[in-house]
């Protein structure tokens, strides 16, 4: 490794400085033989100052107990079969988290270590992932607690006061428990769908389906549970769509319920053929409300996980799932402004198999 650095230092340095992660190389004796600009910045130094310096002076990373990278890992004392050091978290001179990995350099397998190559990257990416995990835990805890509290309370009341309650009261309590249980089942299904979308393991069973029939079932079901007016308008002679019926139903349900929860006034669901020249040929499903709409600068954020707007409840996963399921079928979702000024969410659903390979 040192000979390669000495032979072509300028070209190698230029290429390494373009690399998004930090790279540092040192001999087993502790002399810095190579460092790129990103590594130097993360370590609080410069390439010129670090080159030729001592590893213990440049790699000044500590753990929470004040131990240094060299003290913990001791590459000079590595056993013969050890080839690298897995990712570890450290604090640099400014107290920021950095993540390191390392490869032990040997002239041949099982030979003594002659050098070490260390990769260094900013820990902010992992911190962002940790925040997302925390958001997931907080969302799940909050969404589960409300229906579980209701279930627990009503069941306890039924157990303690069964003989004092009449049939109508018992039926009301059991109906509420059933509704809360449905809410729990749906939240768990949403979380599973999010995990499958993220990992590319979403199972689809598509076939030709009648979008009007499926949409009408959703409209009738949601309308039965709200005082808001929900209307369905479907053009004549619509083609069938190529869809997993359960997933299409889930998409339409999320859209209509979002319009009821976050919008105002009448909710209109319309089905028309996709316009000519559109990338997707099939059926366009539009859901309009008469609320304030969604500001243009926020429309892209609607499809991110845990996005919420206003004081209305919800898990913040519905629109993320809508986008994921539509893309999985080869369709796409667009948010615009409805004719009445509210929000319009359009889903262009294909009539043929356009699933990504």
PDB file of N, CA and C in Angstrom, residues 90-175:
ATOM      1  N   UNK A  90     -17.443   6.386  17.369  1.00  0.00           N
ATOM      2  CA  UNK A  90     -16.448   7.139  18.138  1.00  0.00           C
ATOM      3  C   UNK A  90     -16.829   8.614  18.158  1.00  0.00           C
ATOM      4  N   UNK A  91     -16.164   9.368  19.048  1.00  0.00           N
ATOM      5  CA  UNK A  91     -16.322  10.810  19.117  1.00  0.00           C
ATOM      6  C   UNK A  91     -15.029  11.469  18.658  1.00  0.00           C
ATOM      7  N   UNK A  92     -15.147  12.450  17.731  1.00  0.00           N
ATOM      8  CA  UNK A  92     -13.935  13.128  17.280  1.00  0.00           C
ATOM      9  C   UNK A  92     -13.606  14.305  18.196  1.00  0.00           C
ATOM     10  N   UNK A  93     -12.663  15.141  17.792  1.00  0.00           N
ATOM     11  CA  UNK A  93     -12.199  16.225  18.659  1.00  0.00           C
ATOM     12  C   UNK A  93     -13.297  17.214  19.013  1.00  0.00           C
ATOM     13  N   UNK A  94     -14.237  17.405  18.119  1.00  0.00           N
ATOM     14  CA  UNK A  94     -15.321  18.361  18.380  1.00  0.00           C
ATOM     15  C   UNK A  94     -16.504  17.726  19.107  1.00  0.00           C
ATOM     16  N   UNK A  95     -16.421  16.442  19.416  1.00  0.00           N
ATOM     17  CA  UNK A  95     -17.492  15.758  20.126  1.00  0.00           C
ATOM     18  C   UNK A  95     -18.562  15.177  19.232  1.00  0.00           C
ATOM     19  N   UNK A  96     -18.383  15.263  17.904  1.00  0.00           N
ATOM     20  CA  UNK A  96     -19.355  14.695  16.974  1.00  0.00           C
ATOM     21  C   UNK A  96     -19.101  13.207  16.774  1.00  0.00           C
ATOM     22  N   UNK A  97     -20.184  12.459  16.497  1.00  0.00           N
ATOM     23  CA  UNK A  97     -20.032  11.022  16.284  1.00  0.00           C
ATOM     24  C   UNK A  97     -19.500  10.746  14.886  1.00  0.00           C
ATOM     25  N   UNK A  98     -18.516   9.856  14.799  1.00  0.00           N
ATOM     26  CA  UNK A  98     -18.037   9.349  13.517  1.00  0.00           C
ATOM     27  C   UNK A  98     -18.037   7.827  13.594  1.00  0.00           C
ATOM     28  N   UNK A  99     -18.184   7.190  12.450  1.00  0.00           N
ATOM     29  CA  UNK A  99     -18.210   5.734  12.364  1.00  0.00           C
ATOM     30  C   UNK A  99     -16.982   5.270  11.608  1.00  0.00           C
ATOM     31  N   UNK A 100     -16.337   4.236  12.108  1.00  0.00           N
ATOM     32  CA  UNK A 100     -15.121   3.731  11.472  1.00  0.00           C
ATOM     33  C   UNK A 100     -15.240   2.249  11.158  1.00  0.00           C
ATOM     34  N   UNK A 101     -14.592   1.859  10.082  1.00  0.00           N
ATOM     35  CA  UNK A 101     -14.336   0.455   9.763  1.00  0.00           C
ATOM     36  C   UNK A 101     -12.864   0.366   9.384  1.00  0.00           C
ATOM     37  N   UNK A 102     -12.284  -0.796   9.443  1.00  0.00           N
ATOM     38  CA  UNK A 102     -10.850  -0.907   9.135  1.00  0.00           C
ATOM     39  C   UNK A 102     -10.543  -2.239   8.487  1.00  0.00           C
ATOM     40  N   UNK A 103      -9.518  -2.235   7.648  1.00  0.00           N
ATOM     41  CA  UNK A 103      -8.997  -3.439   7.009  1.00  0.00           C
ATOM     42  C   UNK A 103      -7.524  -3.561   7.387  1.00  0.00           C
ATOM     43  N   UNK A 104      -7.148  -4.726   7.871  1.00  0.00           N
ATOM     44  CA  UNK A 104      -5.751  -4.991   8.220  1.00  0.00           C
ATOM     45  C   UNK A 104      -5.010  -5.457   6.970  1.00  0.00           C
ATOM     46  N   UNK A 105      -3.878  -4.823   6.676  1.00  0.00           N
ATOM     47  CA  UNK A 105      -3.116  -5.105   5.461  1.00  0.00           C
ATOM     48  C   UNK A 105      -1.993  -6.078   5.790  1.00  0.00           C
ATOM     49  N   UNK A 106      -1.963  -7.183   5.044  1.00  0.00           N
ATOM     50  CA  UNK A 106      -0.915  -8.193   5.197  1.00  0.00           C
ATOM     51  C   UNK A 106      -0.294  -8.465   3.830  1.00  0.00           C
ATOM     52  N   UNK A 107       0.976  -8.805   3.830  1.00  0.00           N
ATOM     53  CA  UNK A 107       1.660  -9.130   2.576  1.00  0.00           C
ATOM     54  C   UNK A 107       1.071 -10.383   1.951  1.00  0.00           C
ATOM     55  N   UNK A 108       0.599 -11.280   2.770  1.00  0.00           N
ATOM     56  CA  UNK A 108      -0.053 -12.509   2.323  1.00  0.00           C
ATOM     57  C   UNK A 108      -0.921 -13.020   3.460  1.00  0.00           C
ATOM     58  N   UNK A 109      -1.856 -13.925   3.191  1.00  0.00           N
ATOM     59  CA  UNK A 109      -2.712 -14.438   4.258  1.00  0.00           C
ATOM     60  C   UNK A 109      -1.907 -15.029   5.409  1.00  0.00           C
ATOM     61  N   UNK A 110      -2.339 -14.712   6.616  1.00  0.00           N
ATOM     62  CA  UNK A 110      -1.751 -15.189   7.868  1.00  0.00           C
ATOM     63  C   UNK A 110      -0.391 -14.562   8.173  1.00  0.00           C
ATOM     64  N   UNK A 111       0.098 -13.696   7.290  1.00  0.00           N
ATOM     65  CA  UNK A 111       1.371 -13.016   7.542  1.00  0.00           C
ATOM     66  C   UNK A 111       1.142 -11.881   8.541  1.00  0.00           C
ATOM     67  N   UNK A 112       2.213 -11.344   9.129  1.00  0.00           N
ATOM     68  CA  UNK A 112       2.073 -10.226  10.074  1.00  0.00           C
ATOM     69  C   UNK A 112       1.421  -9.011   9.414  1.00  0.00           C
ATOM     70  N   UNK A 113       0.756  -8.224  10.207  1.00  0.00           N
ATOM     71  CA  UNK A 113       0.119  -7.004   9.728  1.00  0.00           C
ATOM     72  C   UNK A 113       1.193  -5.966   9.406  1.00  0.00           C
ATOM     73  N   UNK A 114       1.102  -5.371   8.210  1.00  0.00           N
ATOM     74  CA  UNK A 114       2.082  -4.351   7.812  1.00  0.00           C
ATOM     75  C   UNK A 114       1.438  -2.967   7.732  1.00  0.00           C
ATOM     76  N   UNK A 115       0.142  -2.903   7.753  1.00  0.00           N
ATOM     77  CA  UNK A 115      -0.523  -1.604   7.679  1.00  0.00           C
ATOM     78  C   UNK A 115      -1.994  -1.730   7.991  1.00  0.00           C
ATOM     79  N   UNK A 116      -2.661  -0.597   8.074  1.00  0.00           N
ATOM     80  CA  UNK A 116      -4.083  -0.579   8.358  1.00  0.00           C
ATOM     81  C   UNK A 116      -4.743   0.490   7.482  1.00  0.00           C
ATOM     82  N   UNK A 117      -5.871   0.148   6.887  1.00  0.00           N
ATOM     83  CA  UNK A 117      -6.662   1.088   6.104  1.00  0.00           C
ATOM     84  C   UNK A 117      -7.976   1.316   6.837  1.00  0.00           C
ATOM     85  N   UNK A 118      -8.271   2.578   7.133  1.00  0.00           N
ATOM     86  CA  UNK A 118      -9.418   2.926   7.974  1.00  0.00           C
ATOM     87  C   UNK A 118     -10.400   3.783   7.180  1.00  0.00           C
ATOM     88  N   UNK A 119     -11.655   3.391   7.204  1.00  0.00           N
ATOM     89  CA  UNK A 119     -12.722   4.192   6.613  1.00  0.00           C
ATOM     90  C   UNK A 119     -13.435   4.969   7.705  1.00  0.00           C
ATOM     91  N   UNK A 120     -13.700   6.243   7.456  1.00  0.00           N
ATOM     92  CA  UNK A 120     -14.324   7.118   8.450  1.00  0.00           C
ATOM     93  C   UNK A 120     -15.485   7.843   7.789  1.00  0.00           C
ATOM     94  N   UNK A 121     -16.618   7.853   8.446  1.00  0.00           N
ATOM     95  CA  UNK A 121     -17.744   8.618   7.904  1.00  0.00           C
ATOM     96  C   UNK A 121     -18.520   9.290   9.017  1.00  0.00           C
ATOM     97  N   UNK A 122     -19.212  10.338   8.624  1.00  0.00           N
ATOM     98  CA  UNK A 122     -19.997  11.138   9.555  1.00  0.00           C
ATOM     99  C   UNK A 122     -21.116  10.294  10.153  1.00  0.00           C
ATOM    100  N   UNK A 123     -21.371  10.455  11.441  1.00  0.00           N
ATOM    101  CA  UNK A 123     -22.408   9.681  12.113  1.00  0.00           C
ATOM    102  C   UNK A 123     -23.791  10.280  12.012  1.00  0.00           C
ATOM    103  N   UNK A 124     -23.923  11.411  11.277  1.00  0.00           N
ATOM    104  CA  UNK A 124     -25.244  12.038  11.198  1.00  0.00           C
ATOM    105  C   UNK A 124     -26.252  11.184  10.451  1.00  0.00           C
ATOM    106  N   UNK A 125     -25.776  10.391   9.475  1.00  0.00           N
ATOM    107  CA  UNK A 125     -26.690   9.515   8.757  1.00  0.00           C
ATOM    108  C   UNK A 125     -27.315   8.480   9.675  1.00  0.00           C
ATOM    109  N   UNK A 126     -26.479   7.905  10.547  1.00  0.00           N
ATOM    110  CA  UNK A 126     -27.023   6.930  11.484  1.00  0.00           C
ATOM    111  C   UNK A 126     -27.927   7.597  12.511  1.00  0.00           C
ATOM    112  N   UNK A 127     -27.571   8.833  12.891  1.00  0.00           N
ATOM    113  CA  UNK A 127     -28.433   9.557  13.826  1.00  0.00           C
ATOM    114  C   UNK A 127     -29.809   9.796  13.222  1.00  0.00           C
ATOM    115  N   UNK A 128     -29.837  10.085  11.899  1.00  0.00           N
ATOM    116  CA  UNK A 128     -31.116  10.280  11.229  1.00  0.00           C
ATOM    117  C   UNK A 128     -31.925   8.981  11.241  1.00  0.00           C
ATOM    118  N   UNK A 129     -31.247   7.854  10.993  1.00  0.00           N
ATOM    119  CA  UNK A 129     -31.954   6.576  11.038  1.00  0.00           C
ATOM    120  C   UNK A 129     -32.464   6.279  12.435  1.00  0.00           C
ATOM    121  N   UNK A 130     -31.661   6.641  13.449  1.00  0.00           N
ATOM    122  CA  UNK A 130     -32.101   6.434  14.828  1.00  0.00           C
ATOM    123  C   UNK A 130     -33.332   7.275  15.135  1.00  0.00           C
ATOM    124  N   UNK A 131     -33.359   8.504  14.598  1.00  0.00           N
ATOM    125  CA  UNK A 131     -34.532   9.351  14.817  1.00  0.00           C
ATOM    126  C   UNK A 131     -35.762   8.753  14.141  1.00  0.00           C
ATOM    127  N   UNK A 132     -35.564   8.193  12.937  1.00  0.00           N
ATOM    128  CA  UNK A 132     -36.690   7.562  12.252  1.00  0.00           C
ATOM    129  C   UNK A 132     -37.213   6.370  13.045  1.00  0.00           C
ATOM    130  N   UNK A 133     -36.283   5.604  13.617  1.00  0.00           N
ATOM    131  CA  UNK A 133     -36.722   4.469  14.447  1.00  0.00           C
ATOM    132  C   UNK A 133     -37.476   4.968  15.679  1.00  0.00           C
ATOM    133  N   UNK A 134     -36.988   6.042  16.267  1.00  0.00           N
ATOM    134  CA  UNK A 134     -37.673   6.609  17.424  1.00  0.00           C
ATOM    135  C   UNK A 134     -39.051   7.109  17.042  1.00  0.00           C
ATOM    136  N   UNK A 135     -39.152   7.742  15.857  1.00  0.00           N
ATOM    137  CA  UNK A 135     -40.455   8.186  15.383  1.00  0.00           C
ATOM    138  C   UNK A 135     -41.398   7.003  15.194  1.00  0.00           C
ATOM    139  N   UNK A 136     -40.853   5.898  14.669  1.00  0.00           N
ATOM    140  CA  UNK A 136     -41.674   4.706  14.466  1.00  0.00           C
ATOM    141  C   UNK A 136     -42.187   4.179  15.801  1.00  0.00           C
ATOM    142  N   UNK A 137     -41.283   4.077  16.784  1.00  0.00           N
ATOM    143  CA  UNK A 137     -41.680   3.577  18.105  1.00  0.00           C
ATOM    144  C   UNK A 137     -42.725   4.495  18.728  1.00  0.00           C
ATOM    145  N   UNK A 138     -42.491   5.815  18.640  1.00  0.00           N
ATOM    146  CA  UNK A 138     -43.437   6.764  19.223  1.00  0.00           C
ATOM    147  C   UNK A 138     -44.792   6.687  18.534  1.00  0.00           C
ATOM    148  N   UNK A 139     -44.778   6.579  17.199  1.00  0.00           N
ATOM    149  CA  UNK A 139     -46.037   6.502  16.455  1.00  0.00           C
ATOM    150  C   UNK A 139     -46.802   5.235  16.811  1.00  0.00           C
ATOM    151  N   UNK A 140     -46.096   4.106  16.822  1.00  0.00           N
ATOM    152  CA  UNK A 140     -46.755   2.841  17.146  1.00  0.00           C
ATOM    153  C   UNK A 140     -47.311   2.872  18.568  1.00  0.00           C
ATOM    154  N   UNK A 141     -46.503   3.386  19.511  1.00  0.00           N
ATOM    155  CA  UNK A 141     -46.961   3.435  20.903  1.00  0.00           C
ATOM    156  C   UNK A 141     -48.209   4.308  21.045  1.00  0.00           C
ATOM    157  N   UNK A 142     -48.181   5.463  20.377  1.00  0.00           N
ATOM    158  CA  UNK A 142     -49.321   6.378  20.481  1.00  0.00           C
ATOM    159  C   UNK A 142     -50.570   5.789  19.835  1.00  0.00           C
ATOM    160  N   UNK A 143     -50.412   5.231  18.641  1.00  0.00           N
ATOM    161  CA  UNK A 143     -51.566   4.708  17.916  1.00  0.00           C
ATOM    162  C   UNK A 143     -52.132   3.454  18.569  1.00  0.00           C
ATOM    163  N   UNK A 144     -51.277   2.643  19.177  1.00  0.00           N
ATOM    164  CA  UNK A 144     -51.755   1.433  19.836  1.00  0.00           C
ATOM    165  C   UNK A 144     -52.405   1.741  21.178  1.00  0.00           C
ATOM    166  N   UNK A 145     -51.886   2.763  21.867  1.00  0.00           N
ATOM    167  CA  UNK A 145     -52.363   3.034  23.227  1.00  0.00           C
ATOM    168  C   UNK A 145     -53.836   3.423  23.249  1.00  0.00           C
ATOM    169  N   UNK A 146     -54.255   4.252  22.282  1.00  0.00           N
ATOM    170  CA  UNK A 146     -55.633   4.745  22.309  1.00  0.00           C
ATOM    171  C   UNK A 146     -56.665   3.618  22.179  1.00  0.00           C
ATOM    172  N   UNK A 147     -56.597   2.777  21.140  1.00  0.00           N
ATOM    173  CA  UNK A 147     -57.594   1.698  21.076  1.00  0.00           C
ATOM    174  C   UNK A 147     -57.431   0.660  22.179  1.00  0.00           C
ATOM    175  N   UNK A 148     -56.205   0.395  22.595  1.00  0.00           N
ATOM    176  CA  UNK A 148     -56.012  -0.581  23.667  1.00  0.00           C
ATOM    177  C   UNK A 148     -56.612  -0.080  24.979  1.00  0.00           C
ATOM    178  N   UNK A 149     -56.503   1.223  25.222  1.00  0.00           N
ATOM    179  CA  UNK A 149     -57.108   1.791  26.428  1.00  0.00           C
ATOM    180  C   UNK A 149     -58.622   1.616  26.401  1.00  0.00           C
ATOM    181  N   UNK A 150     -59.213   1.845  25.224  1.00  0.00           N
ATOM    182  CA  UNK A 150     -60.652   1.653  25.091  1.00  0.00           C
ATOM    183  C   UNK A 150     -61.062   0.213  25.296  1.00  0.00           C
ATOM    184  N   UNK A 151     -60.322  -0.698  24.672  1.00  0.00           N
ATOM    185  CA  UNK A 151     -60.627  -2.120  24.824  1.00  0.00           C
ATOM    186  C   UNK A 151     -60.527  -2.537  26.285  1.00  0.00           C
ATOM    187  N   UNK A 152     -59.428  -2.135  26.929  1.00  0.00           N
ATOM    188  CA  UNK A 152     -59.223  -2.500  28.329  1.00  0.00           C
ATOM    189  C   UNK A 152     -60.333  -1.953  29.217  1.00  0.00           C
ATOM    190  N   UNK A 153     -60.700  -0.671  28.994  1.00  0.00           N
ATOM    191  CA  UNK A 153     -61.717  -0.051  29.838  1.00  0.00           C
ATOM    192  C   UNK A 153     -63.075  -0.707  29.697  1.00  0.00           C
ATOM    193  N   UNK A 154     -63.500  -0.950  28.452  1.00  0.00           N
ATOM    194  CA  UNK A 154     -64.821  -1.539  28.243  1.00  0.00           C
ATOM    195  C   UNK A 154     -64.879  -2.991  28.706  1.00  0.00           C
ATOM    196  N   UNK A 155     -63.810  -3.739  28.479  1.00  0.00           N
ATOM    197  CA  UNK A 155     -63.791  -5.135  28.945  1.00  0.00           C
ATOM    198  C   UNK A 155     -63.845  -5.187  30.461  1.00  0.00           C
ATOM    199  N   UNK A 156     -63.085  -4.285  31.113  1.00  0.00           N
ATOM    200  CA  UNK A 156     -63.110  -4.256  32.572  1.00  0.00           C
ATOM    201  C   UNK A 156     -64.505  -3.892  33.091  1.00  0.00           C
ATOM    202  N   UNK A 157     -65.152  -2.959  32.413  1.00  0.00           N
ATOM    203  CA  UNK A 157     -66.507  -2.576  32.831  1.00  0.00           C
ATOM    204  C   UNK A 157     -67.485  -3.732  32.645  1.00  0.00           C
ATOM    205  N   UNK A 158     -67.341  -4.465  31.542  1.00  0.00           N
ATOM    206  CA  UNK A 158     -68.222  -5.614  31.318  1.00  0.00           C
ATOM    207  C   UNK A 158     -68.004  -6.684  32.382  1.00  0.00           C
ATOM    208  N   UNK A 159     -66.762  -6.925  32.748  1.00  0.00           N
ATOM    209  CA  UNK A 159     -66.477  -7.946  33.759  1.00  0.00           C
ATOM    210  C   UNK A 159     -66.998  -7.544  35.134  1.00  0.00           C
ATOM    211  N   UNK A 160     -66.866  -6.262  35.480  1.00  0.00           N
ATOM    212  CA  UNK A 160     -67.230  -5.819  36.828  1.00  0.00           C
ATOM    213  C   UNK A 160     -68.734  -5.551  36.977  1.00  0.00           C
ATOM    214  N   UNK A 161     -69.393  -5.184  35.867  1.00  0.00           N
ATOM    215  CA  UNK A 161     -70.789  -4.743  35.997  1.00  0.00           C
ATOM    216  C   UNK A 161     -71.721  -5.496  35.051  1.00  0.00           C
ATOM    217  N   UNK A 162     -71.349  -6.690  34.692  1.00  0.00           N
ATOM    218  CA  UNK A 162     -72.147  -7.442  33.718  1.00  0.00           C
ATOM    219  C   UNK A 162     -73.620  -7.545  34.134  1.00  0.00           C
ATOM    220  N   UNK A 163     -73.871  -7.890  35.378  1.00  0.00           N
ATOM    221  CA  UNK A 163     -75.245  -8.097  35.842  1.00  0.00           C
ATOM    222  C   UNK A 163     -76.029  -6.793  35.922  1.00  0.00           C
ATOM    223  N   UNK A 164     -75.341  -5.657  36.015  1.00  0.00           N
ATOM    224  CA  UNK A 164     -76.026  -4.366  36.152  1.00  0.00           C
ATOM    225  C   UNK A 164     -76.286  -3.693  34.807  1.00  0.00           C
ATOM    226  N   UNK A 165     -75.724  -4.244  33.747  1.00  0.00           N
ATOM    227  CA  UNK A 165     -75.882  -3.656  32.415  1.00  0.00           C
ATOM    228  C   UNK A 165     -77.005  -4.360  31.661  1.00  0.00           C
ATOM    229  N   UNK A 166     -77.761  -3.575  30.910  1.00  0.00           N
ATOM    230  CA  UNK A 166     -78.788  -4.209  30.081  1.00  0.00           C
ATOM    231  C   UNK A 166     -78.185  -4.638  28.748  1.00  0.00           C
ATOM    232  N   UNK A 167     -78.960  -5.325  27.948  1.00  0.00           N
ATOM    233  CA  UNK A 167     -78.444  -5.861  26.683  1.00  0.00           C
ATOM    234  C   UNK A 167     -77.977  -4.758  25.744  1.00  0.00           C
ATOM    235  N   UNK A 168     -78.684  -3.652  25.709  1.00  0.00           N
ATOM    236  CA  UNK A 168     -78.304  -2.559  24.808  1.00  0.00           C
ATOM    237  C   UNK A 168     -76.949  -1.973  25.208  1.00  0.00           C
ATOM    238  N   UNK A 169     -76.724  -1.818  26.502  1.00  0.00           N
ATOM    239  CA  UNK A 169     -75.443  -1.294  26.972  1.00  0.00           C
ATOM    240  C   UNK A 169     -74.302  -2.265  26.671  1.00  0.00           C
ATOM    241  N   UNK A 170     -74.549  -3.534  26.887  1.00  0.00           N
ATOM    242  CA  UNK A 170     -73.513  -4.530  26.581  1.00  0.00           C
ATOM    243  C   UNK A 170     -73.170  -4.527  25.094  1.00  0.00           C
ATOM    244  N   UNK A 171     -74.218  -4.443  24.267  1.00  0.00           N
ATOM    245  CA  UNK A 171     -73.988  -4.449  22.818  1.00  0.00           C
ATOM    246  C   UNK A 171     -73.179  -3.226  22.397  1.00  0.00           C
ATOM    247  N   UNK A 172     -73.486  -2.056  22.981  1.00  0.00           N
ATOM    248  CA  UNK A 172     -72.752  -0.834  22.656  1.00  0.00           C
ATOM    249  C   UNK A 172     -71.274  -0.976  23.030  1.00  0.00           C
ATOM    250  N   UNK A 173     -71.013  -1.525  24.201  1.00  0.00           N
ATOM    251  CA  UNK A 173     -69.623  -1.699  24.642  1.00  0.00           C
ATOM    252  C   UNK A 173     -68.878  -2.679  23.743  1.00  0.00           C
ATOM    253  N   UNK A 174     -69.526  -3.789  23.422  1.00  0.00           N
ATOM    254  CA  UNK A 174     -68.875  -4.787  22.579  1.00  0.00           C
ATOM    255  C   UNK A 174     -68.651  -4.249  21.163  1.00  0.00           C
ATOM    256  N   UNK A 175     -69.581  -3.438  20.675  1.00  0.00           N
ATOM    257  CA  UNK A 175     -69.401  -2.820  19.362  1.00  0.00           C
ATOM    258  C   UNK A 175     -68.187  -1.892  19.361  1.00  0.00           C
TER     259      UNK A 175
END
